[in-house]
PDB file of C-alpha atoms in Angstrom:
ATOM      1  CA  MET Y 118     106.014  28.216  57.814  1.00  0.00           C
ATOM      2  CA  THR Y 119     106.129  30.253  61.070  1.00  0.00           C
ATOM      3  CA  ASN Y 120     104.566  33.487  59.989  1.00  0.00           C
ATOM      4  CA  CYS Y 121     101.588  31.863  58.330  1.00  0.00           C
ATOM      5  CA  GLU Y 122      98.298  32.034  60.074  1.00  0.00           C
ATOM      6  CA  LEU Y 123      97.040  28.848  58.367  1.00  0.00           C
ATOM      7  CA  CYS Y 124     100.087  26.882  59.479  1.00  0.00           C
ATOM      8  CA  ALA Y 125      98.718  27.292  63.118  1.00  0.00           C
ATOM      9  CA  SER Y 126      97.236  24.239  64.545  1.00  0.00           C
ATOM     10  CA  PRO Y 127      94.514  23.661  65.495  1.00  0.00           C
ATOM     11  CA  LEU Y 128      92.637  25.900  63.253  1.00  0.00           C
ATOM     12  CA  PRO Y 129      89.540  27.799  64.678  1.00  0.00           C
ATOM     13  CA  ARG Y 130      86.171  25.989  64.231  1.00  0.00           C
ATOM     14  CA  GLU Y 131      87.649  22.648  62.933  1.00  0.00           C
ATOM     15  CA  ILE Y 132      85.138  20.261  61.660  1.00  0.00           C
ATOM     16  CA  TRP Y 133      87.573  17.491  60.714  1.00  0.00           C
ATOM     17  CA  ARG Y 134      91.374  17.077  60.500  1.00  0.00           C
ATOM     18  CA  GLY Y 135      92.687  14.467  58.131  1.00  0.00           C
ATOM     19  CA  ARG Y 136      96.318  13.606  57.444  1.00  0.00           C
ATOM     20  CA  ARG Y 137      96.664  15.986  54.425  1.00  0.00           C
ATOM     21  CA  PHE Y 138      93.712  18.596  54.737  1.00  0.00           C
ATOM     22  CA  THR Y 139      91.444  19.986  57.561  1.00  0.00           C
ATOM     23  CA  ALA Y 140      87.885  21.250  57.103  1.00  0.00           C
ATOM     24  CA  ILE Y 141      86.807  24.357  58.907  1.00  0.00           C
ATOM     25  CA  ASP Y 142      83.324  25.711  59.545  1.00  0.00           C
ATOM     26  CA  ALA Y 143      83.322  29.146  57.868  1.00  0.00           C
ATOM     27  CA  SER Y 144      79.500  29.776  58.170  1.00  0.00           C
ATOM     28  CA  SER Y 145      78.121  33.087  58.950  1.00  0.00           C
ATOM     29  CA  GLU Y 146      74.711  34.911  59.079  1.00  0.00           C
ATOM     30  CA  ASP Y 147      75.361  35.858  55.326  1.00  0.00           C
ATOM     31  CA  PHE Y 148      76.562  32.481  54.246  1.00  0.00           C
ATOM     32  CA  PRO Y 149      74.884  29.897  56.604  1.00  0.00           C
ATOM     33  CA  ALA Y 150      76.506  26.881  54.846  1.00  0.00           C
ATOM     34  CA  PHE Y 151      80.379  27.443  54.302  1.00  0.00           C
ATOM     35  CA  VAL Y 152      83.135  25.094  54.626  1.00  0.00           C
ATOM     36  CA  ARG Y 153      86.854  25.850  54.193  1.00  0.00           C
ATOM     37  CA  ILE Y 154      89.422  23.187  53.288  1.00  0.00           C
ATOM     38  CA  VAL Y 155      92.830  23.958  54.383  1.00  0.00           C
ATOM     39  CA  CYS Y 156      96.167  22.172  53.318  1.00  0.00           C
ATOM     40  CA  ASN Y 157      97.860  20.857  56.401  1.00  0.00           C
ATOM     41  CA  ARG Y 158     101.386  21.462  54.905  1.00  0.00           C
ATOM     42  CA  HIS Y 159     102.364  24.826  53.630  1.00  0.00           C
ATOM     43  CA  ALA Y 160     101.836  24.942  49.980  1.00  0.00           C
ATOM     44  CA  ALA Y 161     100.666  28.060  47.898  1.00  0.00           C
ATOM     45  CA  GLU Y 162      99.338  26.767  44.536  1.00  0.00           C
ATOM     46  CA  MET Y 163      97.320  23.663  43.263  1.00  0.00           C
ATOM     47  CA  THR Y 164     100.282  22.656  41.297  1.00  0.00           C
ATOM     48  CA  ASP Y 165     102.570  22.445  44.319  1.00  0.00           C
ATOM     49  CA  LEU Y 166     100.398  19.504  45.416  1.00  0.00           C
ATOM     50  CA  ASP Y 167     101.507  16.008  44.367  1.00  0.00           C
ATOM     51  CA  GLU Y 168      99.021  13.578  42.527  1.00  0.00           C
ATOM     52  CA  GLU Y 169      97.700  11.930  45.643  1.00  0.00           C
ATOM     53  CA  GLU Y 170      97.222  15.232  47.419  1.00  0.00           C
ATOM     54  CA  THR Y 171      95.374  16.508  44.482  1.00  0.00           C
ATOM     55  CA  HIS Y 172      93.236  13.555  44.220  1.00  0.00           C
ATOM     56  CA  GLU Y 173      92.311  13.566  47.857  1.00  0.00           C
ATOM     57  CA  LEU Y 174      91.602  17.354  47.768  1.00  0.00           C
ATOM     58  CA  PHE Y 175      88.901  16.978  44.934  1.00  0.00           C
ATOM     59  CA  ALA Y 176      87.531  13.977  46.654  1.00  0.00           C
ATOM     60  CA  LEU Y 177      86.906  16.116  49.855  1.00  0.00           C
ATOM     61  CA  LEU Y 178      85.520  19.023  47.992  1.00  0.00           C
ATOM     62  CA  ALA Y 179      83.169  16.699  45.942  1.00  0.00           C
ATOM     63  CA  ALA Y 180      82.018  15.048  49.131  1.00  0.00           C
ATOM     64  CA  ILE Y 181      81.204  18.387  50.787  1.00  0.00           C
ATOM     65  CA  GLU Y 182      79.233  19.520  47.638  1.00  0.00           C
ATOM     66  CA  ARG Y 183      77.407  16.145  47.535  1.00  0.00           C
ATOM     67  CA  ALA Y 184      76.459  16.537  51.082  1.00  0.00           C
ATOM     68  CA  MET Y 185      75.374  20.158  50.652  1.00  0.00           C
ATOM     69  CA  ARG Y 186      73.236  19.241  47.745  1.00  0.00           C
ATOM     70  CA  GLU Y 187      71.594  16.423  49.580  1.00  0.00           C
ATOM     71  CA  CYS Y 188      70.893  18.136  52.812  1.00  0.00           C
ATOM     72  CA  LEU Y 189      70.529  21.863  52.146  1.00  0.00           C
ATOM     73  CA  LYS Y 190      68.318  22.355  49.206  1.00  0.00           C
ATOM     74  CA  ALA Y 191      70.839  24.924  47.907  1.00  0.00           C
ATOM     75  CA  ASP Y 192      70.422  26.546  44.469  1.00  0.00           C
ATOM     76  CA  LYS Y 193      74.084  26.553  43.588  1.00  0.00           C
ATOM     77  CA  ILE Y 194      77.361  25.474  45.128  1.00  0.00           C
ATOM     78  CA  ASN Y 195      80.360  27.815  44.731  1.00  0.00           C
ATOM     79  CA  TRP Y 196      83.986  26.763  44.872  1.00  0.00           C
ATOM     80  CA  ALA Y 197      87.003  29.044  44.985  1.00  0.00           C
ATOM     81  CA  GLN Y 198      90.637  29.191  45.958  1.00  0.00           C
ATOM     82  CA  PHE Y 199      92.318  32.626  45.877  1.00  0.00           C
ATOM     83  CA  GLY Y 200      95.053  32.854  48.725  1.00  0.00           C
ATOM     84  CA  ASN Y 201      95.753  36.426  47.781  1.00  0.00           C
ATOM     85  CA  VAL Y 202      95.639  37.399  51.525  1.00  0.00           C
ATOM     86  CA  VAL Y 203      96.994  34.278  53.011  1.00  0.00           C
ATOM     87  CA  PRO Y 204      99.084  32.306  50.261  1.00  0.00           C
ATOM     88  CA  HIS Y 205      98.585  29.010  52.092  1.00  0.00           C
ATOM     89  CA  LEU Y 206      96.461  26.626  49.844  1.00  0.00           C
ATOM     90  CA  HIS Y 207      92.741  26.668  51.048  1.00  0.00           C
ATOM     91  CA  TRP Y 208      89.448  26.242  49.274  1.00  0.00           C
ATOM     92  CA  HIS Y 209      85.959  27.918  49.942  1.00  0.00           C
ATOM     93  CA  ILE Y 210      82.953  25.775  49.201  1.00  0.00           C
ATOM     94  CA  VAL Y 211      79.752  27.695  49.780  1.00  0.00           C
ATOM     95  CA  ALA Y 212      76.154  26.717  49.343  1.00  0.00           C
ATOM     96  CA  ARG Y 213      74.032  29.440  47.712  1.00  0.00           C
ATOM     97  CA  TRP Y 214      70.441  30.250  47.491  1.00  0.00           C
ATOM     98  CA  ARG Y 215      68.689  32.730  45.236  1.00  0.00           C
ATOM     99  CA  ASP Y 216      67.324  34.689  48.074  1.00  0.00           C
ATOM    100  CA  ASP Y 217      70.623  34.804  50.126  1.00  0.00           C
ATOM    101  CA  ALA Y 218      72.357  37.976  51.055  1.00  0.00           C
ATOM    102  CA  TYR Y 219      74.678  38.106  48.118  1.00  0.00           C
ATOM    103  CA  TYR Y 220      72.990  36.102  45.202  1.00  0.00           C
ATOM    104  CA  PRO Y 221      73.848  36.164  42.249  1.00  0.00           C
ATOM    105  CA  GLU Y 222      77.022  37.822  43.358  1.00  0.00           C
ATOM    106  CA  CYS Y 223      79.793  35.737  44.593  1.00  0.00           C
ATOM    107  CA  PRO Y 224      80.595  35.668  48.343  1.00  0.00           C
ATOM    108  CA  TRP Y 225      83.256  38.347  47.848  1.00  0.00           C
ATOM    109  CA  GLY Y 226      80.939  40.622  45.746  1.00  0.00           C
ATOM    110  CA  VAL Y 227      78.478  43.191  46.637  1.00  0.00           C
ATOM    111  CA  ARG Y 228      75.803  42.408  49.262  1.00  0.00           C
ATOM    112  CA  GLN Y 229      72.446  42.460  47.666  1.00  0.00           C
ATOM    113  CA  ARG Y 230      69.843  42.138  50.526  1.00  0.00           C
ATOM    114  CA  ASP Y 231      68.803  41.456  54.111  1.00  0.00           C
ATOM    115  CA  VAL Y 232      67.479  37.721  54.579  1.00  0.00           C
ATOM    116  CA  ASP Y 233      64.490  36.606  56.736  1.00  0.00           C
ATOM    117  CA  PRO Y 234      66.165  35.736  60.207  1.00  0.00           C
ATOM    118  CA  GLN Y 235      63.945  32.597  60.426  1.00  0.00           C
ATOM    119  CA  THR Y 236      65.290  31.386  56.935  1.00  0.00           C
ATOM    120  CA  ILE Y 237      68.958  31.927  58.219  1.00  0.00           C
ATOM    121  CA  ARG Y 238      68.297  30.003  61.462  1.00  0.00           C
ATOM    122  CA  GLU Y 239      66.670  26.989  59.493  1.00  0.00           C
ATOM    123  CA  ARG Y 240      69.809  26.989  57.031  1.00  0.00           C
ATOM    124  CA  ARG Y 241      72.265  27.213  59.942  1.00  0.00           C
ATOM    125  CA  ALA Y 242      70.412  24.553  61.874  1.00  0.00           C
ATOM    126  CA  ASN Y 243      70.557  22.291  58.557  1.00  0.00           C
ATOM    127  CA  PHE Y 244      74.258  23.074  58.145  1.00  0.00           C
ATOM    128  CA  ALA Y 245      75.030  22.204  61.867  1.00  0.00           C
ATOM    129  CA  ARG Y 246      73.425  18.872  61.133  1.00  0.00           C
ATOM    130  CA  LEU Y 247      75.508  18.446  57.922  1.00  0.00           C
ATOM    131  CA  ALA Y 248      78.703  19.363  59.901  1.00  0.00           C
ATOM    132  CA  GLU Y 249      78.016  16.519  62.360  1.00  0.00           C
ATOM    133  CA  VAL Y 250      77.972  13.976  59.588  1.00  0.00           C
ATOM    134  CA  LEU Y 251      80.866  15.523  57.631  1.00  0.00           C
ATOM    135  CA  PRO Y 252      83.650  13.989  59.588  1.00  0.00           C
ATOM    136  CA  ALA Y 253      82.593  10.478  58.517  1.00  0.00           C
ATOM    137  CA  LEU Y 254      82.083  11.539  54.880  1.00  0.00           C
ATOM    138  CA  LEU Y 255      85.406  13.294  54.829  1.00  0.00           C
ATOM    139  CA  ASP Y 256      87.286  10.259  56.320  1.00  0.00           C
ATOM    140  CA  LYS Y 257      85.688   8.036  53.586  1.00  0.00           C
ATOM    141  CA  ALA Y 258      86.442  10.568  50.747  1.00  0.00           C
ATOM    142  CA  ALA Y 259      90.037  10.830  52.000  1.00  0.00           C
ATOM    143  CA  ARG Y 260      90.408   6.907  51.945  1.00  0.00           C
ATOM    144  CA  GLN Y 261      89.118   6.824  48.471  1.00  0.00           C
ATOM    145  CA  GLY Y 262      91.034   9.984  47.400  1.00  0.00           C
TER     146      GLY Y 262
ATOM    147  CA  MET J  33      69.817  23.861  26.809  1.00  0.00           C
ATOM    148  CA  THR J  34      68.259  26.202  24.407  1.00  0.00           C
ATOM    149  CA  ASN J  35      67.969  29.439  26.759  1.00  0.00           C
ATOM    150  CA  CYS J  36      71.466  28.959  28.182  1.00  0.00           C
ATOM    151  CA  GLU J  37      74.121  31.330  26.772  1.00  0.00           C
ATOM    152  CA  LEU J  38      77.000  28.932  27.534  1.00  0.00           C
ATOM    153  CA  CYS J  39      75.388  26.137  25.357  1.00  0.00           C
ATOM    154  CA  ALA J  40      75.974  28.482  22.280  1.00  0.00           C
ATOM    155  CA  SER J  41      78.631  27.283  20.046  1.00  0.00           C
ATOM    156  CA  PRO J  42      81.065  28.581  19.096  1.00  0.00           C
ATOM    157  CA  LEU J  43      81.662  30.644  22.381  1.00  0.00           C
ATOM    158  CA  PRO J  44      83.377  34.005  21.988  1.00  0.00           C
ATOM    159  CA  ARG J  45      87.150  34.238  22.059  1.00  0.00           C
ATOM    160  CA  GLU J  46      87.668  30.481  22.057  1.00  0.00           C
ATOM    161  CA  ILE J  47      91.261  29.448  22.479  1.00  0.00           C
ATOM    162  CA  TRP J  48      90.667  25.642  22.250  1.00  0.00           C
ATOM    163  CA  ARG J  49      87.669  23.311  21.970  1.00  0.00           C
ATOM    164  CA  GLY J  50      87.946  19.817  23.158  1.00  0.00           C
ATOM    165  CA  ARG J  51      85.508  16.990  23.176  1.00  0.00           C
ATOM    166  CA  ARG J  52      84.329  17.761  26.646  1.00  0.00           C
ATOM    167  CA  PHE J  53      85.476  21.256  27.546  1.00  0.00           C
ATOM    168  CA  THR J  54      86.259  24.623  25.852  1.00  0.00           C
ATOM    169  CA  ALA J  55      88.927  27.190  26.896  1.00  0.00           C
ATOM    170  CA  ILE J  56      87.975  30.900  26.443  1.00  0.00           C
ATOM    171  CA  ASP J  57      90.149  33.982  26.586  1.00  0.00           C
ATOM    172  CA  ALA J  58      88.554  35.923  29.251  1.00  0.00           C
ATOM    173  CA  SER J  59      91.414  38.469  29.716  1.00  0.00           C
ATOM    174  CA  SER J  60      90.867  42.270  30.142  1.00  0.00           C
ATOM    175  CA  GLU J  61      92.746  45.403  31.129  1.00  0.00           C
ATOM    176  CA  ASP J  62      92.222  44.745  34.709  1.00  0.00           C
ATOM    177  CA  PHE J  63      92.924  40.888  34.421  1.00  0.00           C
ATOM    178  CA  PRO J  64      95.420  40.460  31.520  1.00  0.00           C
ATOM    179  CA  ALA J  65      95.708  36.804  31.947  1.00  0.00           C
ATOM    180  CA  PHE J  66      92.318  35.080  32.588  1.00  0.00           C
ATOM    181  CA  VAL J  67      91.071  31.940  30.961  1.00  0.00           C
ATOM    182  CA  ARG J  68      87.550  30.359  31.389  1.00  0.00           C
ATOM    183  CA  ILE J  69      86.855  26.594  31.038  1.00  0.00           C
ATOM    184  CA  VAL J  70      83.329  25.855  29.957  1.00  0.00           C
ATOM    185  CA  CYS J  71      81.832  22.318  30.054  1.00  0.00           C
ATOM    186  CA  ASN J  72      80.624  21.534  26.537  1.00  0.00           C
ATOM    187  CA  ARG J  73      77.496  19.751  27.688  1.00  0.00           C
ATOM    188  CA  HIS J  74      74.938  21.400  30.007  1.00  0.00           C
ATOM    189  CA  ALA J  75      75.782  20.608  33.517  1.00  0.00           C
ATOM    190  CA  ALA J  76      75.442  22.833  36.611  1.00  0.00           C
ATOM    191  CA  GLU J  77      77.563  21.289  39.410  1.00  0.00           C
ATOM    192  CA  MET J  78      80.912  19.756  39.701  1.00  0.00           C
ATOM    193  CA  THR J  79      78.966  16.546  41.117  1.00  0.00           C
ATOM    194  CA  ASP J  80      77.023  16.379  37.912  1.00  0.00           C
ATOM    195  CA  LEU J  81      80.151  15.341  36.076  1.00  0.00           C
ATOM    196  CA  ASP J  82      81.188  11.855  35.762  1.00  0.00           C
ATOM    197  CA  GLU J  83      84.585  10.638  36.849  1.00  0.00           C
ATOM    198  CA  GLU J  84      86.352  10.997  33.442  1.00  0.00           C
ATOM    199  CA  GLU J  85      85.026  14.596  32.929  1.00  0.00           C
ATOM    200  CA  THR J  86      86.061  15.474  36.396  1.00  0.00           C
ATOM    201  CA  HIS J  87      89.461  14.097  35.884  1.00  0.00           C
ATOM    202  CA  GLU J  88      90.034  15.842  32.544  1.00  0.00           C
ATOM    203  CA  LEU J  89      88.614  19.151  34.003  1.00  0.00           C
ATOM    204  CA  PHE J  90      91.235  19.269  36.888  1.00  0.00           C
ATOM    205  CA  ALA J  91      93.962  18.249  34.343  1.00  0.00           C
ATOM    206  CA  LEU J  92      92.927  21.188  32.039  1.00  0.00           C
ATOM    207  CA  LEU J  93      92.966  23.594  35.037  1.00  0.00           C
ATOM    208  CA  ALA J  94      96.205  22.431  36.320  1.00  0.00           C
ATOM    209  CA  ALA J  95      97.809  22.640  32.849  1.00  0.00           C
ATOM    210  CA  ILE J  96      96.646  26.245  32.604  1.00  0.00           C
ATOM    211  CA  GLU J  97      98.023  27.072  36.027  1.00  0.00           C
ATOM    212  CA  ARG J  98     101.405  25.513  35.367  1.00  0.00           C
ATOM    213  CA  ALA J  99     101.542  27.539  32.030  1.00  0.00           C
ATOM    214  CA  MET J 100     100.681  30.728  33.881  1.00  0.00           C
ATOM    215  CA  ARG J 101     103.198  30.218  36.456  1.00  0.00           C
ATOM    216  CA  GLU J 102     106.003  29.395  33.854  1.00  0.00           C
ATOM    217  CA  CYS J 103     105.200  32.195  31.512  1.00  0.00           C
ATOM    218  CA  LEU J 104     103.859  35.095  33.415  1.00  0.00           C
ATOM    219  CA  LYS J 105     105.709  35.525  36.671  1.00  0.00           C
ATOM    220  CA  ALA J 106     102.468  36.038  38.391  1.00  0.00           C
ATOM    221  CA  ASP J 107     102.169  36.234  42.250  1.00  0.00           C
ATOM    222  CA  LYS J 108      99.128  33.868  42.762  1.00  0.00           C
ATOM    223  CA  ILE J 109      96.858  31.992  40.634  1.00  0.00           C
ATOM    224  CA  ASN J 110      93.070  32.026  41.405  1.00  0.00           C
ATOM    225  CA  TRP J 111      90.570  29.479  40.651  1.00  0.00           C
ATOM    226  CA  ALA J 112      86.756  29.742  40.910  1.00  0.00           C
ATOM    227  CA  GLN J 113      83.426  28.382  39.650  1.00  0.00           C
ATOM    228  CA  PHE J 114      80.202  30.074  40.753  1.00  0.00           C
ATOM    229  CA  GLY J 115      77.548  29.708  38.100  1.00  0.00           C
ATOM    230  CA  ASN J 116      75.186  32.027  39.901  1.00  0.00           C
ATOM    231  CA  VAL J 117      74.305  33.982  36.931  1.00  0.00           C
ATOM    232  CA  VAL J 118      74.768  31.303  34.261  1.00  0.00           C
ATOM    233  CA  PRO J 119      74.265  27.923  35.882  1.00  0.00           C
ATOM    234  CA  HIS J 120      76.242  26.022  33.220  1.00  0.00           C
ATOM    235  CA  LEU J 121      79.454  24.754  34.734  1.00  0.00           C
ATOM    236  CA  HIS J 122      82.463  26.983  34.032  1.00  0.00           C
ATOM    237  CA  TRP J 123      85.715  27.685  35.685  1.00  0.00           C
ATOM    238  CA  HIS J 124      87.608  30.945  36.049  1.00  0.00           C
ATOM    239  CA  ILE J 125      91.413  30.705  36.200  1.00  0.00           C
ATOM    240  CA  VAL J 126      93.195  34.132  36.721  1.00  0.00           C
ATOM    241  CA  ALA J 127      96.836  35.082  37.166  1.00  0.00           C
ATOM    242  CA  ARG J 128      97.237  37.623  39.800  1.00  0.00           C
ATOM    243  CA  TRP J 129     100.057  40.099  40.689  1.00  0.00           C
ATOM    244  CA  ARG J 130     100.514  42.052  43.893  1.00  0.00           C
ATOM    245  CA  ASP J 131     100.206  45.321  41.879  1.00  0.00           C
ATOM    246  CA  ASP J 132      97.200  44.329  39.652  1.00  0.00           C
ATOM    247  CA  ALA J 133      93.961  46.365  39.634  1.00  0.00           C
ATOM    248  CA  TYR J 134      92.227  44.324  42.421  1.00  0.00           C
ATOM    249  CA  TYR J 135      94.883  42.575  44.485  1.00  0.00           C
ATOM    250  CA  PRO J 136      94.540  41.149  47.228  1.00  0.00           C
ATOM    251  CA  GLU J 137      90.796  41.316  46.584  1.00  0.00           C
ATOM    252  CA  CYS J 138      89.490  38.409  44.410  1.00  0.00           C
ATOM    253  CA  PRO J 139      88.415  39.326  40.719  1.00  0.00           C
ATOM    254  CA  TRP J 140      84.820  39.888  41.840  1.00  0.00           C
ATOM    255  CA  GLY J 141      85.864  42.198  44.759  1.00  0.00           C
ATOM    256  CA  VAL J 142      86.563  45.856  45.028  1.00  0.00           C
ATOM    257  CA  ARG J 143      89.012  47.482  42.583  1.00  0.00           C
ATOM    258  CA  GLN J 144      92.003  48.733  44.392  1.00  0.00           C
ATOM    259  CA  ARG J 145      94.061  50.703  41.939  1.00  0.00           C
ATOM    260  CA  ASP J 146      94.886  51.692  38.494  1.00  0.00           C
ATOM    261  CA  VAL J 147      97.821  50.072  36.874  1.00  0.00           C
ATOM    262  CA  ASP J 148     100.575  51.367  34.770  1.00  0.00           C
ATOM    263  CA  PRO J 149      99.530  50.902  31.120  1.00  0.00           C
ATOM    264  CA  GLN J 150     103.033  49.690  30.023  1.00  0.00           C
ATOM    265  CA  THR J 151     102.708  46.814  32.773  1.00  0.00           C
ATOM    266  CA  ILE J 152      99.326  45.958  31.393  1.00  0.00           C
ATOM    267  CA  ARG J 153     100.603  45.847  27.744  1.00  0.00           C
ATOM    268  CA  GLU J 154     103.547  43.479  28.882  1.00  0.00           C
ATOM    269  CA  ARG J 155     101.262  41.186  30.673  1.00  0.00           C
ATOM    270  CA  ARG J 156      98.720  40.945  27.843  1.00  0.00           C
ATOM    271  CA  ALA J 157     101.454  40.411  25.472  1.00  0.00           C
ATOM    272  CA  ASN J 158     102.866  37.568  27.531  1.00  0.00           C
ATOM    273  CA  PHE J 159      99.441  36.039  27.856  1.00  0.00           C
ATOM    274  CA  ALA J 160      98.740  36.294  24.130  1.00  0.00           C
ATOM    275  CA  ARG J 161     101.942  34.248  23.643  1.00  0.00           C
ATOM    276  CA  LEU J 162     100.709  31.741  26.231  1.00  0.00           C
ATOM    277  CA  ALA J 163      97.405  31.482  24.581  1.00  0.00           C
ATOM    278  CA  GLU J 164      99.121  30.474  21.386  1.00  0.00           C
ATOM    279  CA  VAL J 165     100.769  27.506  23.002  1.00  0.00           C
ATOM    280  CA  LEU J 166      97.798  26.635  25.192  1.00  0.00           C
ATOM    281  CA  PRO J 167      95.911  24.444  22.584  1.00  0.00           C
ATOM    282  CA  ALA J 168      98.701  22.042  22.504  1.00  0.00           C
ATOM    283  CA  LEU J 169      99.065  21.979  26.225  1.00  0.00           C
ATOM    284  CA  LEU J 170      95.381  21.368  26.575  1.00  0.00           C
ATOM    285  CA  ASP J 171      95.293  18.714  23.990  1.00  0.00           C
ATOM    286  CA  LYS J 172      97.836  16.904  26.016  1.00  0.00           C
ATOM    287  CA  ALA J 173      96.007  17.348  29.320  1.00  0.00           C
ATOM    288  CA  ALA J 174      92.799  16.282  27.815  1.00  0.00           C
ATOM    289  CA  ARG J 175      94.569  13.043  26.602  1.00  0.00           C
ATOM    290  CA  GLN J 176      96.037  12.398  29.960  1.00  0.00           C
ATOM    291  CA  GLY J 177      92.939  13.516  32.053  1.00  0.00           C
TER     292      GLY J 177
END
């Protein structure tokens, strides 16, 4: 769709581009480990996907969650798809820590606190390492999904 | 888990209880069509579920989205699982309209406006009708999932 910003290719900060979906680094100071999965074709809702796309999408999200749990010592993993601003299917998957800037609020809630800069640097460094291995993990998940 | 409020049974405002998951009416004035799917056993993360549970869960969520799209003339369907407050796996699935109280913010964002009470009444009435047919749809989805 020509007027859709997520139909643009390449997307900013791409980590991995598969045949059906693309993973983007959406991390920030407040959310040091945040991946966005964007559908390559223009679709708005989950039930606009066919069975193969749906299966692959959940395999990708699960692979990201598994990697986050293994590499980041996070306290919780958050998943969300809204698309209220850009109605092109995309998922947010965010590692959360009890002492992060928004916890226990969701990433779109009210900011709760400042976080020690050294903690943020360590989490961002761990996420950068995770992002390096993610393409191989997502290739594998896409083949199985 | 004895100190987990979502391990309580029955949950408030149950719409449907299956073998693995329960659907709850989470609707309100601001979100007239809102279903919560709660895992019956205590699990915290998506990757704590086994393959059958995962498959059924997505079949249930897709069935709810499909029913919302057919019955409610919503502009967008939002899906989210956080569990930051109660780390017992549960999903929020929320029908959204461009003129609803929070749009385009997510349901955990900043309230944007008051909504005409007649519009809210109509949407709640449509959701009440949807909630009546949901048990049959979820039984079917659970069997296929």
